[in-house]
Amino acid sequence: MWNVGQLYQSYSFLAGYGGYIFGNGGKDADDIGLSNAESIAGAEFFRSLNKILPVNSNDMNDNIITGFFMEGKTAAIIGGPWLMTDVKSAGIDFGVAPLPLLPNGEHPQSMSGIRALYVSSYTEYPVAAKLFARYATSRKNLVKRYEMTTQLPPRQDMMEEPIIKGNANALAFLEQTKHSAPMPSIPEMGNVWVPAGAALAAIWNDNQQPGDVLKKAVEQIKTAIQTKK
């Protein structure tokens, strides 16, 4: 199971066939690739999976999916490192693996993101703010944070830390990051989630044609972007 109506998780099927959200590595909002031939091919495969998971997308949110997994009602789920703490705390014997190859022989291209820490430039205590930022992002404390949360630190130089390198589950997530695309960080991305989610739901729940649905979603995204300019 996975949250099929959420673009963040279902994007891997579209991108694995060559689809994308914005061109130029997610920076060109004038080039929307969610309805190109590659995205449509990925959506066709996405739609075919409903045959083995015939559940309405509205009945599959992250809490339900995680609960089913912990109760032994589903064998495998798609998620991120943030799930490991809860699953481990529940005493579940689990393992992590990269997403399997698609029928076209390519890796699913999952969407990736990082957690960032910011301090305000308007603070009355700029020195203290900088000290806190350095403290929280130091190698020692990022290792400690990983111990507490199992969330991988956003620093390439830390991947060789024994606590990470010796964890098979962490290595599986790192392997998947080789086949991932950063979530676009431009403001226009805010206009994508709702139309894309509605399109995925229509494809999944109502067996609608991916080409028609995705083209409609792209038109809605373009209109929303133009309206906000």
PDB file of C-alpha atoms in Angstrom:
ATOM      1  CA  MET A   1       0.000   0.000   0.000  1.00  0.00           C
ATOM      2  CA  TRP A   2       0.952   3.618  -0.423  1.00  0.00           C
ATOM      3  CA  ASN A   3      -0.842   6.938  -0.506  1.00  0.00           C
ATOM      4  CA  VAL A   4      -1.833   6.626  -4.155  1.00  0.00           C
ATOM      5  CA  GLY A   5      -3.602   9.991  -4.333  1.00  0.00           C
ATOM      6  CA  GLN A   6      -0.542  11.876  -3.115  1.00  0.00           C
ATOM      7  CA  LEU A   7       1.776  13.080  -5.874  1.00  0.00           C
ATOM      8  CA  TYR A   8       4.801  12.897  -3.581  1.00  0.00           C
ATOM      9  CA  GLN A   9       4.517   9.090  -3.402  1.00  0.00           C
ATOM     10  CA  SER A  10       2.982   8.256  -6.781  1.00  0.00           C
ATOM     11  CA  TYR A  11       5.321  10.521  -8.734  1.00  0.00           C
ATOM     12  CA  SER A  12       7.894   7.718  -8.918  1.00  0.00           C
ATOM     13  CA  PHE A  13       5.756   5.834 -11.455  1.00  0.00           C
ATOM     14  CA  LEU A  14       5.442   8.832 -13.775  1.00  0.00           C
ATOM     15  CA  ALA A  15       9.083   9.843 -13.448  1.00  0.00           C
ATOM     16  CA  GLY A  16      10.277   6.271 -13.928  1.00  0.00           C
ATOM     17  CA  TYR A  17       8.894   6.450 -17.454  1.00  0.00           C
ATOM     18  CA  GLY A  18      10.524   9.831 -18.090  1.00  0.00           C
ATOM     19  CA  GLY A  19       7.844  12.208 -16.832  1.00  0.00           C
ATOM     20  CA  TYR A  20       8.601  15.288 -14.752  1.00  0.00           C
ATOM     21  CA  ILE A  21       6.881  18.192 -13.024  1.00  0.00           C
ATOM     22  CA  PHE A  22       8.896  21.203 -14.179  1.00  0.00           C
ATOM     23  CA  GLY A  23      11.689  21.291 -16.730  1.00  0.00           C
ATOM     24  CA  ASN A  24      15.309  22.295 -16.175  1.00  0.00           C
ATOM     25  CA  GLY A  25      15.608  20.183 -13.055  1.00  0.00           C
ATOM     26  CA  GLY A  26      12.415  21.548 -11.534  1.00  0.00           C
ATOM     27  CA  LYS A  27      13.235  25.218 -12.122  1.00  0.00           C
ATOM     28  CA  ASP A  28      11.278  26.056 -15.297  1.00  0.00           C
ATOM     29  CA  ALA A  29       7.610  26.602 -14.456  1.00  0.00           C
ATOM     30  CA  ASP A  30       6.844  27.284 -18.127  1.00  0.00           C
ATOM     31  CA  ASP A  31       7.725  23.680 -18.952  1.00  0.00           C
ATOM     32  CA  ILE A  32       5.257  21.367 -17.209  1.00  0.00           C
ATOM     33  CA  GLY A  33       5.851  17.701 -18.002  1.00  0.00           C
ATOM     34  CA  LEU A  34       3.018  16.009 -16.118  1.00  0.00           C
ATOM     35  CA  SER A  35       1.030  15.405 -19.300  1.00  0.00           C
ATOM     36  CA  ASN A  36       3.804  14.468 -21.706  1.00  0.00           C
ATOM     37  CA  ALA A  37       3.857  11.039 -23.332  1.00  0.00           C
ATOM     38  CA  GLU A  38       6.229   9.670 -20.710  1.00  0.00           C
ATOM     39  CA  SER A  39       4.091  10.791 -17.766  1.00  0.00           C
ATOM     40  CA  ILE A  40       1.021   9.306 -19.433  1.00  0.00           C
ATOM     41  CA  ALA A  41       2.823   5.970 -19.905  1.00  0.00           C
ATOM     42  CA  GLY A  42       3.781   5.980 -16.228  1.00  0.00           C
ATOM     43  CA  ALA A  43       0.216   6.806 -15.247  1.00  0.00           C
ATOM     44  CA  GLU A  44      -1.037   3.888 -17.333  1.00  0.00           C
ATOM     45  CA  PHE A  45       1.131   1.523 -15.297  1.00  0.00           C
ATOM     46  CA  PHE A  46       0.038   3.282 -12.107  1.00  0.00           C
ATOM     47  CA  ARG A  47      -3.597   2.667 -13.075  1.00  0.00           C
ATOM     48  CA  SER A  48      -2.927  -1.048 -13.667  1.00  0.00           C
ATOM     49  CA  LEU A  49      -1.877  -1.499 -10.037  1.00  0.00           C
ATOM     50  CA  ASN A  50      -5.461  -0.879  -8.939  1.00  0.00           C
ATOM     51  CA  LYS A  51      -6.159  -4.485  -9.924  1.00  0.00           C
ATOM     52  CA  ILE A  52      -3.999  -5.751  -7.059  1.00  0.00           C
ATOM     53  CA  LEU A  53      -4.936  -2.942  -4.662  1.00  0.00           C
ATOM     54  CA  PRO A  54      -8.631  -2.257  -5.383  1.00  0.00           C
ATOM     55  CA  VAL A  55      -9.057   0.311  -2.611  1.00  0.00           C
ATOM     56  CA  ASN A  56     -10.388   3.840  -3.043  1.00  0.00           C
ATOM     57  CA  SER A  57      -7.602   6.408  -2.738  1.00  0.00           C
ATOM     58  CA  ASN A  58      -9.644   8.287  -0.129  1.00  0.00           C
ATOM     59  CA  ASP A  59      -9.355   5.247   2.133  1.00  0.00           C
ATOM     60  CA  MET A  60      -5.563   5.177   1.982  1.00  0.00           C
ATOM     61  CA  ASN A  61      -3.866   7.915   3.949  1.00  0.00           C
ATOM     62  CA  ASP A  62      -0.529   7.654   5.725  1.00  0.00           C
ATOM     63  CA  ASN A  63      -2.037   6.869   9.143  1.00  0.00           C
ATOM     64  CA  ILE A  64      -4.254   4.067   7.784  1.00  0.00           C
ATOM     65  CA  ILE A  65      -1.434   2.571   5.734  1.00  0.00           C
ATOM     66  CA  THR A  66       1.033   2.591   8.637  1.00  0.00           C
ATOM     67  CA  GLY A  67      -1.626   1.134  10.931  1.00  0.00           C
ATOM     68  CA  PHE A  68      -2.368  -1.688   8.504  1.00  0.00           C
ATOM     69  CA  PHE A  69       1.331  -2.486   8.272  1.00  0.00           C
ATOM     70  CA  MET A  70       1.747  -2.596  12.039  1.00  0.00           C
ATOM     71  CA  GLU A  71      -1.313  -4.822  12.350  1.00  0.00           C
ATOM     72  CA  GLY A  72       0.010  -7.233   9.741  1.00  0.00           C
ATOM     73  CA  LYS A  73      -2.814  -6.461   7.308  1.00  0.00           C
ATOM     74  CA  THR A  74      -0.536  -5.384   4.479  1.00  0.00           C
ATOM     75  CA  ALA A  75       2.789  -6.939   3.583  1.00  0.00           C
ATOM     76  CA  ALA A  76       4.643  -3.929   2.181  1.00  0.00           C
ATOM     77  CA  ILE A  77       4.246  -0.164   2.147  1.00  0.00           C
ATOM     78  CA  ILE A  78       5.946   2.694   0.338  1.00  0.00           C
ATOM     79  CA  GLY A  79       7.227   5.384   2.673  1.00  0.00           C
ATOM     80  CA  GLY A  80      10.237   7.275   3.880  1.00  0.00           C
ATOM     81  CA  PRO A  81      12.750   7.181   6.730  1.00  0.00           C
ATOM     82  CA  TRP A  82      10.285   9.011   8.957  1.00  0.00           C
ATOM     83  CA  LEU A  83       8.311   5.770   9.315  1.00  0.00           C
ATOM     84  CA  MET A  84      11.113   3.746  10.841  1.00  0.00           C
ATOM     85  CA  THR A  85      10.885   5.150  14.362  1.00  0.00           C
ATOM     86  CA  ASP A  86       7.172   4.349  14.726  1.00  0.00           C
ATOM     87  CA  VAL A  87       7.494   0.900  13.176  1.00  0.00           C
ATOM     88  CA  LYS A  88      10.509   0.048  15.301  1.00  0.00           C
ATOM     89  CA  SER A  89       8.787   1.311  18.458  1.00  0.00           C
ATOM     90  CA  ALA A  90       5.862  -0.983  17.683  1.00  0.00           C
ATOM     91  CA  GLY A  91       8.205  -3.968  17.784  1.00  0.00           C
ATOM     92  CA  ILE A  92       7.718  -4.846  14.112  1.00  0.00           C
ATOM     93  CA  ASP A  93      10.427  -6.940  12.460  1.00  0.00           C
ATOM     94  CA  PHE A  94      10.819  -5.037   9.191  1.00  0.00           C
ATOM     95  CA  GLY A  95      13.265  -4.361   6.411  1.00  0.00           C
ATOM     96  CA  VAL A  96      13.679  -1.623   3.821  1.00  0.00           C
ATOM     97  CA  ALA A  97      14.389  -2.108   0.118  1.00  0.00           C
ATOM     98  CA  PRO A  98      14.650   0.259  -2.861  1.00  0.00           C
ATOM     99  CA  LEU A  99      11.604   0.437  -5.112  1.00  0.00           C
ATOM    100  CA  PRO A 100      11.565  -2.464  -7.614  1.00  0.00           C
ATOM    101  CA  LEU A 101      12.172  -1.972 -11.308  1.00  0.00           C
ATOM    102  CA  LEU A 102       9.276  -0.907 -13.511  1.00  0.00           C
ATOM    103  CA  PRO A 103       8.061  -2.977 -16.499  1.00  0.00           C
ATOM    104  CA  ASN A 104      10.164  -0.761 -18.782  1.00  0.00           C
ATOM    105  CA  GLY A 105      13.269  -1.911 -16.913  1.00  0.00           C
ATOM    106  CA  GLU A 106      13.883   1.496 -15.326  1.00  0.00           C
ATOM    107  CA  HIS A 107      14.048   2.475 -11.673  1.00  0.00           C
ATOM    108  CA  PRO A 108      11.079   4.370 -10.242  1.00  0.00           C
ATOM    109  CA  GLN A 109      12.276   7.941  -9.741  1.00  0.00           C
ATOM    110  CA  SER A 110      10.961   8.874  -6.319  1.00  0.00           C
ATOM    111  CA  MET A 111      10.631  12.458  -5.170  1.00  0.00           C
ATOM    112  CA  SER A 112      13.113  13.500  -2.509  1.00  0.00           C
ATOM    113  CA  GLY A 113      13.176  16.270   0.026  1.00  0.00           C
ATOM    114  CA  ILE A 114      15.246  17.442   2.949  1.00  0.00           C
ATOM    115  CA  ARG A 115      14.500  18.980   6.328  1.00  0.00           C
ATOM    116  CA  ALA A 116      16.057  22.401   6.728  1.00  0.00           C
ATOM    117  CA  LEU A 117      16.702  24.483   9.829  1.00  0.00           C
ATOM    118  CA  TYR A 118      16.401  28.255   9.611  1.00  0.00           C
ATOM    119  CA  VAL A 119      17.132  31.076  12.017  1.00  0.00           C
ATOM    120  CA  SER A 120      15.550  34.475  11.512  1.00  0.00           C
ATOM    121  CA  SER A 121      17.660  37.376  10.330  1.00  0.00           C
ATOM    122  CA  TYR A 122      15.316  39.621  12.321  1.00  0.00           C
ATOM    123  CA  THR A 123      16.192  38.066  15.657  1.00  0.00           C
ATOM    124  CA  GLU A 124      17.297  40.338  18.485  1.00  0.00           C
ATOM    125  CA  TYR A 125      19.950  37.752  19.309  1.00  0.00           C
ATOM    126  CA  PRO A 126      21.841  37.090  16.061  1.00  0.00           C
ATOM    127  CA  VAL A 127      24.910  35.638  17.748  1.00  0.00           C
ATOM    128  CA  ALA A 128      22.823  33.186  19.783  1.00  0.00           C
ATOM    129  CA  ALA A 129      20.875  32.240  16.644  1.00  0.00           C
ATOM    130  CA  LYS A 130      24.066  31.464  14.766  1.00  0.00           C
ATOM    131  CA  LEU A 131      25.419  29.471  17.700  1.00  0.00           C
ATOM    132  CA  PHE A 132      22.220  27.427  17.822  1.00  0.00           C
ATOM    133  CA  ALA A 133      22.342  26.756  14.073  1.00  0.00           C
ATOM    134  CA  ARG A 134      25.936  25.581  14.345  1.00  0.00           C
ATOM    135  CA  TYR A 135      25.084  23.443  17.361  1.00  0.00           C
ATOM    136  CA  ALA A 136      22.086  21.764  15.719  1.00  0.00           C
ATOM    137  CA  THR A 137      23.880  21.083  12.434  1.00  0.00           C
ATOM    138  CA  SER A 138      27.195  19.918  13.843  1.00  0.00           C
ATOM    139  CA  ARG A 139      28.317  16.424  12.924  1.00  0.00           C
ATOM    140  CA  LYS A 140      28.036  15.238  16.530  1.00  0.00           C
ATOM    141  CA  ASN A 141      24.483  16.463  16.975  1.00  0.00           C
ATOM    142  CA  LEU A 142      23.302  15.281  13.582  1.00  0.00           C
ATOM    143  CA  VAL A 143      24.490  11.802  14.563  1.00  0.00           C
ATOM    144  CA  LYS A 144      22.559  12.189  17.800  1.00  0.00           C
ATOM    145  CA  ARG A 145      19.477  13.296  15.887  1.00  0.00           C
ATOM    146  CA  TYR A 146      19.779  10.255  13.641  1.00  0.00           C
ATOM    147  CA  GLU A 147      19.959   8.038  16.739  1.00  0.00           C
ATOM    148  CA  MET A 148      16.751   9.626  18.034  1.00  0.00           C
ATOM    149  CA  THR A 149      14.725   9.845  14.818  1.00  0.00           C
ATOM    150  CA  THR A 150      16.444   7.540  12.235  1.00  0.00           C
ATOM    151  CA  GLN A 151      16.044  10.417   9.755  1.00  0.00           C
ATOM    152  CA  LEU A 152      19.073  10.587   7.495  1.00  0.00           C
ATOM    153  CA  PRO A 153      21.148  13.764   7.898  1.00  0.00           C
ATOM    154  CA  PRO A 154      21.227  16.032   4.827  1.00  0.00           C
ATOM    155  CA  ARG A 155      25.001  15.938   4.596  1.00  0.00           C
ATOM    156  CA  GLN A 156      26.831  13.774   2.096  1.00  0.00           C
ATOM    157  CA  ASP A 157      29.931  13.669   4.281  1.00  0.00           C
ATOM    158  CA  MET A 158      28.014  11.877   7.015  1.00  0.00           C
ATOM    159  CA  MET A 159      27.035   8.848   4.984  1.00  0.00           C
ATOM    160  CA  GLU A 160      30.259   7.155   6.083  1.00  0.00           C
ATOM    161  CA  GLU A 161      29.362   7.408   9.782  1.00  0.00           C
ATOM    162  CA  PRO A 162      29.435   3.855  11.250  1.00  0.00           C
ATOM    163  CA  ILE A 163      25.940   4.203  12.720  1.00  0.00           C
ATOM    164  CA  ILE A 164      24.581   4.909   9.224  1.00  0.00           C
ATOM    165  CA  LYS A 165      26.912   2.768   7.147  1.00  0.00           C
ATOM    166  CA  GLY A 166      26.195  -0.206   9.387  1.00  0.00           C
ATOM    167  CA  ASN A 167      22.404   0.092   9.099  1.00  0.00           C
ATOM    168  CA  ALA A 168      20.991  -1.963   6.216  1.00  0.00           C
ATOM    169  CA  ASN A 169      17.721  -0.021   6.245  1.00  0.00           C
ATOM    170  CA  ALA A 170      19.497   3.328   6.015  1.00  0.00           C
ATOM    171  CA  LEU A 171      21.610   1.990   3.136  1.00  0.00           C
ATOM    172  CA  ALA A 172      18.440   0.933   1.298  1.00  0.00           C
ATOM    173  CA  PHE A 173      17.062   4.459   1.519  1.00  0.00           C
ATOM    174  CA  LEU A 174      20.393   5.841   0.351  1.00  0.00           C
ATOM    175  CA  GLU A 175      20.309   3.450  -2.611  1.00  0.00           C
ATOM    176  CA  GLN A 176      16.876   4.778  -3.577  1.00  0.00           C
ATOM    177  CA  THR A 177      18.158   8.355  -3.417  1.00  0.00           C
ATOM    178  CA  LYS A 178      20.342   7.476  -6.406  1.00  0.00           C
ATOM    179  CA  HIS A 179      17.062   7.142  -8.305  1.00  0.00           C
ATOM    180  CA  SER A 180      15.266  10.202  -7.025  1.00  0.00           C
ATOM    181  CA  ALA A 181      14.573  13.778  -8.066  1.00  0.00           C
ATOM    182  CA  PRO A 182      14.485  16.694  -5.629  1.00  0.00           C
ATOM    183  CA  MET A 183      11.020  18.112  -5.118  1.00  0.00           C
ATOM    184  CA  PRO A 184      10.886  21.423  -7.038  1.00  0.00           C
ATOM    185  CA  SER A 185      11.411  24.295  -4.631  1.00  0.00           C
ATOM    186  CA  ILE A 186      10.083  27.112  -6.811  1.00  0.00           C
ATOM    187  CA  PRO A 187       6.897  28.895  -5.616  1.00  0.00           C
ATOM    188  CA  GLU A 188       4.853  27.507  -8.523  1.00  0.00           C
ATOM    189  CA  MET A 189       5.080  24.050  -6.965  1.00  0.00           C
ATOM    190  CA  GLY A 190       2.335  25.103  -4.572  1.00  0.00           C
ATOM    191  CA  ASN A 191      -0.099  25.101  -7.493  1.00  0.00           C
ATOM    192  CA  VAL A 192       0.673  21.501  -8.433  1.00  0.00           C
ATOM    193  CA  TRP A 193      -0.434  19.396  -5.476  1.00  0.00           C
ATOM    194  CA  VAL A 194      -4.233  19.724  -5.650  1.00  0.00           C
ATOM    195  CA  PRO A 195      -4.736  19.300  -9.434  1.00  0.00           C
ATOM    196  CA  ALA A 196      -2.184  16.462  -9.560  1.00  0.00           C
ATOM    197  CA  GLY A 197      -3.774  14.712  -6.580  1.00  0.00           C
ATOM    198  CA  ALA A 198      -7.222  15.022  -8.139  1.00  0.00           C
ATOM    199  CA  ALA A 199      -5.879  13.581 -11.400  1.00  0.00           C
ATOM    200  CA  LEU A 200      -4.302  10.604  -9.648  1.00  0.00           C
ATOM    201  CA  ALA A 201      -7.546   9.940  -7.772  1.00  0.00           C
ATOM    202  CA  ALA A 202      -9.579  10.074 -11.002  1.00  0.00           C
ATOM    203  CA  ILE A 203      -7.199   7.647 -12.697  1.00  0.00           C
ATOM    204  CA  TRP A 204      -7.148   5.290  -9.714  1.00  0.00           C
ATOM    205  CA  ASN A 205     -10.751   5.393  -8.502  1.00  0.00           C
ATOM    206  CA  ASP A 206     -12.680   6.024 -11.705  1.00  0.00           C
ATOM    207  CA  ASN A 207     -10.402   4.336 -14.257  1.00  0.00           C
ATOM    208  CA  GLN A 208     -10.291   7.547 -16.292  1.00  0.00           C
ATOM    209  CA  GLN A 209      -7.887   7.885 -19.201  1.00  0.00           C
ATOM    210  CA  PRO A 210      -4.541   9.180 -17.905  1.00  0.00           C
ATOM    211  CA  GLY A 211      -3.931  11.346 -20.974  1.00  0.00           C
ATOM    212  CA  ASP A 212      -7.200  13.263 -20.624  1.00  0.00           C
ATOM    213  CA  VAL A 213      -6.955  13.632 -16.864  1.00  0.00           C
ATOM    214  CA  LEU A 214      -3.329  14.743 -16.781  1.00  0.00           C
ATOM    215  CA  LYS A 215      -3.824  17.288 -19.564  1.00  0.00           C
ATOM    216  CA  LYS A 216      -6.712  18.777 -17.596  1.00  0.00           C
ATOM    217  CA  ALA A 217      -4.555  18.911 -14.473  1.00  0.00           C
ATOM    218  CA  VAL A 218      -1.764  20.712 -16.328  1.00  0.00           C
ATOM    219  CA  GLU A 219      -4.229  23.292 -17.645  1.00  0.00           C
ATOM    220  CA  GLN A 220      -5.442  23.899 -14.091  1.00  0.00           C
ATOM    221  CA  ILE A 221      -1.849  24.290 -12.886  1.00  0.00           C
ATOM    222  CA  LYS A 222      -1.054  26.778 -15.664  1.00  0.00           C
ATOM    223  CA  THR A 223      -4.186  28.795 -14.897  1.00  0.00           C
ATOM    224  CA  ALA A 224      -3.351  28.888 -11.193  1.00  0.00           C
ATOM    225  CA  ILE A 225       0.209  30.045 -11.935  1.00  0.00           C
ATOM    226  CA  GLN A 226      -0.988  32.792 -14.258  1.00  0.00           C
ATOM    227  CA  THR A 227      -3.622  33.954 -11.769  1.00  0.00           C
ATOM    228  CA  LYS A 228      -1.026  34.410  -9.042  1.00  0.00           C
ATOM    229  CA  LYS A 229       1.433  36.358 -11.181  1.00  0.00           C
TER     230      LYS A 229
END
